[in-house]
Short mmCIF file of C-alpha atoms and ligand atoms in Angstrom, two decimals:
data_model
loop_
_atom_site.label_atom_id
_atom_site.label_comp_id
_atom_site.label_asym_id
_atom_site.label_seq_id
_atom_site.Cartn_x
_atom_site.Cartn_y
_atom_site.Cartn_z
CA MET M 141 59.69 -22.94 -16.78
CA ALA M 142 63.05 -24.22 -17.14
CA LYS M 143 65.47 -22.92 -14.48
CA PRO M 144 68.29 -21.05 -16.29
CA SER M 145 71.59 -22.69 -15.44
CA ILE M 146 74.52 -20.62 -16.66
CA GLN M 147 78.34 -20.95 -16.70
CA HIS M 148 80.30 -18.19 -15.22
CA GLY M 149 83.54 -17.91 -13.16
CA SER M 150 86.62 -19.74 -13.75
CA SER M 151 85.48 -23.31 -13.65
CA PRO M 152 83.57 -23.86 -16.94
CA LEU M 153 82.74 -27.48 -15.88
CA ILE M 154 80.63 -26.45 -13.07
CA MET M 155 77.19 -25.22 -13.85
CA ALA M 156 76.28 -22.55 -11.52
CA LYS M 157 73.03 -21.17 -10.65
CA ALA M 158 72.23 -18.09 -12.88
CA ARG M 159 73.11 -14.81 -11.04
CA ILE M 160 71.04 -12.00 -10.22
CA LEU M 161 72.30 -8.53 -9.58
CA SER M 162 69.97 -6.28 -7.89
CA GLY M 163 70.35 -2.88 -6.57
CA MET M 164 68.83 0.37 -5.19
CA ARG M 165 69.91 3.85 -4.49
CA PRO M 166 70.28 4.43 -0.81
CA THR M 167 67.23 6.63 -0.18
CA GLY M 168 66.81 5.92 3.46
CA LYS M 169 63.86 4.07 5.06
CA LEU M 170 61.86 2.13 2.36
CA HIS M 171 58.00 2.17 1.85
CA LEU M 172 55.46 -0.40 1.08
CA GLY M 173 56.14 0.04 -2.67
CA HIS M 174 59.64 -1.01 -2.32
CA LEU M 175 58.49 -3.91 -0.22
CA VAL M 176 55.92 -5.16 -2.79
CA GLY M 177 57.71 -4.16 -5.87
CA ALA M 178 61.14 -5.22 -5.24
CA LEU M 179 62.09 -6.55 -1.59
CA GLU M 180 59.57 -9.50 -1.52
CA ASN M 181 60.71 -10.55 -5.02
CA TRP M 182 64.47 -10.50 -3.92
CA VAL M 183 63.61 -12.73 -0.96
CA GLN M 184 61.65 -15.20 -3.27
CA LEU M 185 64.75 -15.42 -5.67
CA GLN M 186 67.23 -16.14 -2.99
CA ASP M 187 67.26 -19.95 -3.19
CA GLU M 188 66.70 -20.34 -6.99
CA TYR M 189 69.45 -17.95 -8.00
CA GLU M 190 72.77 -16.69 -6.77
CA ASN M 191 71.87 -13.14 -5.68
CA PHE M 192 73.95 -9.96 -5.17
CA HIS M 193 72.52 -6.82 -3.57
CA LEU M 194 74.11 -3.69 -4.36
CA VAL M 195 73.68 -0.34 -2.61
CA ALA M 196 74.20 1.98 -5.47
CA ASP M 197 75.57 5.08 -3.65
CA TRP M 198 77.46 6.54 -6.46
CA HIS M 199 74.11 6.40 -8.24
CA ALA M 200 72.52 8.48 -5.52
CA LEU M 201 75.08 11.39 -6.39
CA THR M 202 73.37 11.88 -9.73
CA THR M 203 70.59 13.78 -7.99
CA ALA M 204 72.20 14.44 -4.50
CA TYR M 205 75.72 15.10 -5.11
CA ASP M 206 75.60 17.97 -2.48
CA ARG M 207 73.96 16.01 0.11
CA THR M 208 76.45 13.30 0.81
CA GLU M 209 76.19 13.60 4.55
CA GLU M 210 72.90 11.51 4.28
CA LEU M 211 74.48 8.77 2.63
CA VAL M 212 75.67 6.72 5.74
CA GLU M 213 72.45 6.95 7.58
CA ASN M 214 70.32 6.22 4.34
CA THR M 215 72.30 3.12 3.64
CA ARG M 216 72.07 1.96 7.19
CA GLU M 217 68.27 2.48 7.07
CA MET M 218 67.86 0.78 3.64
CA VAL M 219 69.99 -2.20 4.58
CA THR M 220 68.11 -2.63 7.64
CA ASP M 221 64.98 -2.68 5.62
CA TRP M 222 66.45 -5.31 3.24
CA LEU M 223 67.56 -7.51 6.21
CA ALA M 224 64.04 -7.11 7.89
CA ALA M 225 62.27 -7.99 4.74
CA GLY M 226 64.10 -11.25 4.85
CA ILE M 227 67.30 -10.96 2.73
CA ASP M 228 69.59 -13.59 4.12
CA PRO M 229 73.35 -11.97 3.88
CA GLN M 230 74.97 -15.50 3.91
CA LYS M 231 73.15 -16.51 0.78
CA SER M 232 73.02 -13.19 -0.77
CA PRO M 233 75.84 -10.66 -0.31
CA ILE M 234 74.95 -7.11 0.32
CA PHE M 235 77.67 -4.72 -0.82
CA ILE M 236 78.20 -1.01 -1.44
CA GLN M 237 79.10 0.23 -4.81
CA SER M 238 81.64 2.90 -3.71
CA HIS M 239 83.58 0.29 -1.76
CA ILE M 240 84.46 -1.56 -5.01
CA PRO M 241 86.43 0.89 -7.24
CA GLU M 242 86.02 -1.57 -10.27
CA HIS M 243 82.67 -0.17 -10.73
CA ALA M 244 84.26 3.10 -11.73
CA GLU M 245 86.90 1.54 -13.77
CA LEU M 246 84.37 -0.60 -15.88
CA HIS M 247 82.15 2.39 -16.16
CA LEU M 248 85.00 4.50 -17.78
CA ILE M 249 85.57 1.68 -20.26
CA LEU M 250 82.00 1.06 -21.20
CA SER M 251 81.39 4.83 -21.57
CA MET M 252 83.75 4.56 -24.78
CA LEU M 253 81.35 2.05 -26.15
CA ILE M 254 78.15 4.14 -26.49
CA THR M 255 77.38 7.38 -28.22
CA LEU M 256 76.09 10.53 -26.65
CA PRO M 257 72.93 10.52 -28.71
CA ARG M 258 72.11 7.06 -27.57
CA LEU M 259 72.27 8.16 -23.94
CA GLU M 260 70.18 11.33 -24.71
CA ARG M 261 67.49 9.02 -26.13
CA ASN M 262 67.02 6.92 -22.85
CA PRO M 263 63.42 7.61 -21.90
CA ALA M 264 64.19 6.72 -18.27
CA VAL M 265 66.57 9.65 -17.97
CA LYS M 266 64.55 12.08 -19.89
CA GLU M 267 61.69 11.31 -17.68
CA GLN M 268 63.64 11.88 -14.45
CA ALA M 269 65.24 15.09 -15.68
CA LYS M 270 61.83 16.42 -16.49
CA LEU M 271 60.37 15.42 -13.23
CA LEU M 272 63.37 17.31 -11.35
CA ASN M 273 63.48 20.23 -13.68
CA LEU M 274 67.03 19.31 -14.83
CA GLU M 275 66.52 19.24 -18.52
CA ASP M 276 69.11 21.52 -19.47
CA LYS M 277 71.23 21.13 -16.39
CA LEU M 278 71.88 17.38 -16.67
CA SER M 279 75.42 16.47 -15.52
CA TYR M 280 77.72 14.19 -17.53
CA GLY M 281 77.45 11.70 -14.62
CA HIS M 282 73.83 11.85 -14.68
CA LEU M 283 73.61 11.20 -18.40
CA GLY M 284 75.90 8.28 -17.83
CA TYR M 285 73.53 6.71 -15.12
CA PRO M 286 72.83 3.68 -17.28
CA VAL M 287 76.50 3.22 -18.10
CA LEU M 288 77.22 2.91 -14.42
CA GLN M 289 74.31 0.66 -13.89
CA ALA M 290 75.61 -1.61 -16.71
CA ALA M 291 79.14 -1.72 -14.98
CA ASP M 292 77.36 -2.74 -11.92
CA ILE M 293 75.65 -5.73 -13.63
CA LEU M 294 78.46 -6.68 -15.94
CA LEU M 295 81.15 -6.75 -13.35
CA TYR M 296 79.35 -9.53 -11.64
CA LYS M 297 78.25 -11.18 -15.02
CA GLY M 298 74.78 -10.78 -13.73
CA ASN M 299 72.22 -12.86 -15.89
CA LEU M 300 68.95 -11.44 -14.49
CA VAL M 301 68.00 -8.03 -13.05
CA PRO M 302 64.93 -7.52 -11.03
CA VAL M 303 63.40 -4.19 -11.93
CA GLY M 304 60.24 -2.20 -12.33
CA GLU M 305 59.00 -1.18 -15.98
CA ASP M 306 60.66 2.18 -15.41
CA GLN M 307 64.18 0.65 -15.33
CA VAL M 308 63.74 -1.28 -18.64
CA PRO M 309 65.48 1.32 -20.88
CA HIS M 310 68.45 1.31 -18.53
CA LEU M 311 68.71 -2.47 -18.93
CA GLU M 312 68.50 -2.23 -22.69
CA ILE M 313 71.56 -0.10 -22.62
CA ALA M 314 73.38 -2.63 -20.29
CA ARG M 315 72.50 -5.34 -23.01
CA GLU M 316 73.83 -3.20 -25.79
CA LEU M 317 77.01 -2.48 -23.96
CA ALA M 318 77.44 -6.19 -23.21
CA ARG M 319 77.09 -6.94 -26.82
CA ARG M 320 79.21 -4.14 -27.79
CA PHE M 321 82.20 -5.21 -25.49
CA ASN M 322 81.88 -8.69 -26.63
CA LYS M 323 82.02 -7.80 -30.28
CA VAL M 324 84.80 -5.39 -30.15
CA TYR M 325 87.13 -7.17 -27.70
CA SER M 326 85.99 -10.64 -26.69
CA PRO M 327 82.71 -12.46 -25.64
CA ILE M 328 83.17 -12.25 -21.75
CA PHE M 329 79.69 -10.89 -20.72
CA PRO M 330 76.30 -12.59 -20.73
CA GLU M 331 73.78 -10.27 -21.84
CA PRO M 332 71.67 -9.33 -18.80
CA ARG M 333 67.87 -9.73 -18.87
CA ALA M 334 65.27 -7.74 -17.01
CA LYS M 335 63.07 -9.78 -14.59
CA LEU M 336 59.92 -7.66 -14.23
CA THR M 337 58.06 -7.63 -11.08
CA ASN M 338 54.78 -9.19 -11.24
CA PHE M 339 52.79 -6.96 -8.86
CA LYS M 340 51.56 -3.70 -10.29
CA ARG M 341 52.94 -0.30 -8.77
CA LEU M 342 51.53 0.26 -5.47
CA PRO M 343 49.44 3.53 -5.17
CA GLY M 344 50.26 6.03 -2.43
CA THR M 345 47.84 7.26 0.14
CA ASP M 346 46.88 10.00 -2.35
CA ALA M 347 46.15 7.42 -5.13
CA GLN M 348 49.22 8.62 -7.22
CA ARG M 349 52.28 6.35 -7.17
CA MET M 350 53.96 5.81 -3.95
CA SER M 351 56.99 8.00 -3.76
CA LYS M 352 58.99 9.75 -1.14
CA SER M 353 58.89 12.85 -3.05
CA LEU M 354 55.11 13.02 -3.14
CA ASN M 355 54.92 12.46 0.62
CA ASN M 356 52.23 9.76 0.12
CA THR M 357 54.19 6.86 1.63
CA ILE M 358 53.52 4.20 4.35
CA LEU M 359 56.94 3.23 5.45
CA ILE M 360 57.86 -0.30 6.24
CA SER M 361 59.08 0.87 9.58
CA ASP M 362 56.19 3.09 10.40
CA PRO M 363 54.89 2.37 13.96
CA PRO M 364 51.26 1.16 14.20
CA ASP M 365 49.85 4.43 15.32
CA VAL M 366 51.45 6.19 12.23
CA ILE M 367 50.09 3.49 10.00
CA ALA M 368 46.64 3.85 11.44
CA HIS M 369 46.79 7.65 11.03
CA LYS M 370 48.17 7.54 7.42
CA LEU M 371 45.35 5.04 6.42
CA ARG M 372 42.67 7.22 8.14
CA LYS M 373 43.81 10.03 5.79
CA CYS M 374 44.20 7.83 2.69
CA ILE M 375 42.17 8.79 -0.25
CA THR M 376 39.22 6.39 -1.27
CA ASP M 377 36.62 6.66 -4.08
CA PRO M 378 35.92 10.44 -4.13
CA LEU M 379 32.32 9.83 -5.41
CA LYS M 380 31.73 7.80 -2.18
CA VAL M 381 30.94 10.43 0.30
CA ARG M 382 29.22 8.56 3.18
CA LYS M 383 28.45 5.17 4.26
CA GLY M 384 25.60 4.07 2.12
CA ASP M 385 26.84 5.43 -0.96
CA PRO M 386 27.98 2.78 -3.59
CA GLY M 387 31.77 2.65 -3.91
CA ARG M 388 34.14 1.87 -6.80
CA PRO M 389 36.94 -0.44 -5.29
CA ASP M 390 38.95 -0.30 -8.48
CA VAL M 391 39.89 3.34 -8.04
CA CYS M 392 40.56 3.04 -4.29
CA PRO M 393 44.11 2.63 -3.03
CA VAL M 394 43.01 0.85 0.02
CA PHE M 395 41.49 -1.78 -2.15
CA THR M 396 44.67 -2.14 -4.00
CA TYR M 397 46.42 -2.65 -0.56
CA TYR M 398 43.88 -5.34 0.25
CA GLN M 399 44.76 -7.24 -2.95
CA LYS M 400 48.34 -7.26 -2.01
CA PHE M 401 48.27 -7.69 1.80
CA TYR M 402 45.03 -9.35 2.53
CA PRO M 403 43.78 -11.06 -0.60
CA GLU M 404 41.40 -13.39 1.44
CA ALA M 405 39.11 -10.33 2.16
CA VAL M 406 39.00 -9.07 -1.38
CA ASP M 407 35.72 -10.39 -2.24
CA GLU M 408 33.91 -9.39 0.76
CA VAL M 409 35.39 -5.92 0.63
CA ARG M 410 34.38 -5.43 -2.87
CA ALA M 411 30.91 -6.57 -2.17
CA GLY M 412 30.57 -4.43 0.91
CA CYS M 413 31.91 -1.36 -0.81
CA GLU M 414 29.89 -1.60 -4.02
CA SER M 415 26.67 -2.12 -2.10
CA GLY M 416 27.45 0.72 0.33
CA ARG M 417 27.19 -1.58 3.41
CA LEU M 418 30.96 -1.08 4.18
CA GLY M 419 32.03 2.55 4.91
CA CYS M 420 35.36 3.79 4.13
CA LEU M 421 36.40 4.61 7.60
CA GLU M 422 35.50 1.20 8.91
CA ASP M 423 37.16 -0.32 5.73
CA LYS M 424 40.42 1.50 6.46
CA GLN M 425 40.39 0.56 10.27
CA ASN M 426 39.90 -3.08 9.27
CA PHE M 427 42.96 -2.79 6.91
CA SER M 428 45.15 -1.13 9.30
CA ARG M 429 44.89 -3.97 11.73
CA LYS M 430 45.60 -6.44 8.95
CA LEU M 431 48.58 -4.43 7.63
CA ILE M 432 49.98 -4.17 11.14
CA GLU M 433 49.59 -8.04 11.52
CA TYR M 434 51.39 -8.33 8.16
CA LEU M 435 54.40 -6.18 9.15
CA GLU M 436 54.92 -7.50 12.61
CA PRO M 437 57.31 -10.20 11.74
CA ILE M 438 59.25 -7.57 9.58
CA TRP M 439 59.40 -5.22 12.72
CA GLU M 440 60.61 -7.85 14.92
CA LYS M 441 63.66 -8.70 12.60
CA ARG M 442 64.21 -4.95 12.18
CA ARG M 443 64.38 -4.43 15.80
CA PHE M 444 66.97 -7.16 16.00
CA TYR M 445 69.18 -5.46 13.57
CA GLU M 446 68.63 -1.97 14.84
CA GLU M 447 70.07 -3.13 18.18
CA ARG M 448 73.06 -4.63 16.41
CA PRO M 449 74.84 -2.04 14.24
CA ASP M 450 78.03 -3.83 14.53
CA LEU M 451 76.39 -6.80 12.93
CA ILE M 452 75.15 -4.68 10.00
CA ALA M 453 78.77 -3.45 9.38
CA GLN M 454 79.93 -6.90 9.50
CA ILE M 455 77.47 -8.10 7.09
CA ILE M 456 78.34 -5.07 4.68
CA ALA M 457 82.22 -5.93 5.08
CA ASP M 458 81.44 -9.60 4.18
CA GLY M 459 79.58 -8.73 1.21
CA ASP M 460 82.01 -6.13 0.17
CA ALA M 461 84.72 -8.80 0.40
CA ARG M 462 82.70 -11.35 -1.55
CA ALA M 463 81.86 -8.84 -4.41
CA ARG M 464 85.32 -7.46 -4.45
CA LYS M 465 86.88 -10.75 -5.36
CA ILE M 466 84.38 -11.14 -8.46
CA ALA M 467 84.84 -7.79 -9.48
CA ALA M 468 88.69 -8.03 -9.44
CA ALA M 469 88.63 -11.23 -11.46
CA THR M 470 86.27 -9.77 -14.09
CA MET M 471 88.47 -6.73 -14.52
CA THR M 472 91.52 -8.92 -15.11
CA GLU M 473 89.54 -10.54 -17.96
CA VAL M 474 88.59 -7.13 -19.32
CA ARG M 475 91.97 -5.89 -19.34
CA THR M 476 93.31 -9.06 -21.05
CA ALA M 477 90.54 -8.90 -23.49
CA MET M 478 91.34 -5.31 -24.31
CA LYS M 479 95.06 -5.93 -24.35
CA LEU M 480 95.58 -3.26 -21.80
CA PRO M 481 99.11 -3.64 -20.31
N1 LIG N 561 68.80 2.33 -11.08
C1 LIG N 561 68.27 1.54 -10.10
C2 LIG N 561 67.20 2.30 -9.38
O1 LIG N 561 67.11 3.39 -9.40
C3 LIG N 561 69.52 1.31 -8.97
C4 LIG N 561 70.66 0.45 -9.49
C5 LIG N 561 71.84 0.83 -9.55
C6 LIG N 561 70.54 -0.88 -9.99
N2 LIG N 561 72.60 -0.01 -10.15
C7 LIG N 561 71.79 -1.33 -10.35
C8 LIG N 561 69.54 -1.71 -10.13
C9 LIG N 561 72.02 -2.45 -10.85
C10 LIG N 561 69.76 -3.04 -10.59
C11 LIG N 561 71.08 -3.41 -11.00
O2 LIG N 561 66.48 1.65 -8.62
#
């Protein structure tokens, strides 16, 4: 595949690397689903692209406007996990949305370029509203979630956005807003594209999708005894009641974990499970050991950063400064394009 090389910034003669804008709402300590579905991707993309990593704390207000006291702690834990997973803050700035007021300014301008029915049609917001029982109580800001996300991306002229399937409707709105702005004023924004993660969603320990709200997560930062405990309690094939019963690996979350974290063992585990030779308990104990081995280097980095809160603050201040420069330049272009005084 050809590497996209795209012009942006003020020197049109220099072909820069394509730019990636990725973001997460600060929900605190991250789980294995985040590691597999997002972080490992971000780390892989660091050399090929220019990456910006956004802590979307204003987005967190859409569902937690009355729990703002959690934001600082949740941001620190999340950023610590990013760094532990291997994000290099020198290559890839880490910054905080609410520290860059231009996000709010561009959000306001973009909000004029989209209709209410278009926002109400967005399946991602609809689904979330249903999940949280907010259907008839959706705030103006919550409905505008994808408009703020579009501002996040367009401010940095992001070309690619690594997201899961569930975010694709938001991305479509960002593309529409870029096109609309370009048509109405002048063509300054690239149309951002979704970069879908290649690993399917990780199941939680109850075989539903891994999610904090379902209480079925294994955290990246869980200590070994907690990991062993969570795995011991993890659901397997409900029809495999005791060792000797033939099992169905394809319905078992532990088998999915093997596929991701210890693929070398997949054939052997499948054969053992299907024949009944391998009991679930033994299987889960084996996997616990492997997962702990896998996570150890991440824990080591995590400890390094945990012991250095000043370093984390410095990393964020540096990321903010780098982001602010680009955001300010883009807003100057936006105001000029719109003939705003
Ligand atoms: N909506 C994203 C999520 O819930 C978070 C997010 C906010 C984001 N702004 C972004 C993701 C910009 C990518 C780009 O995970």
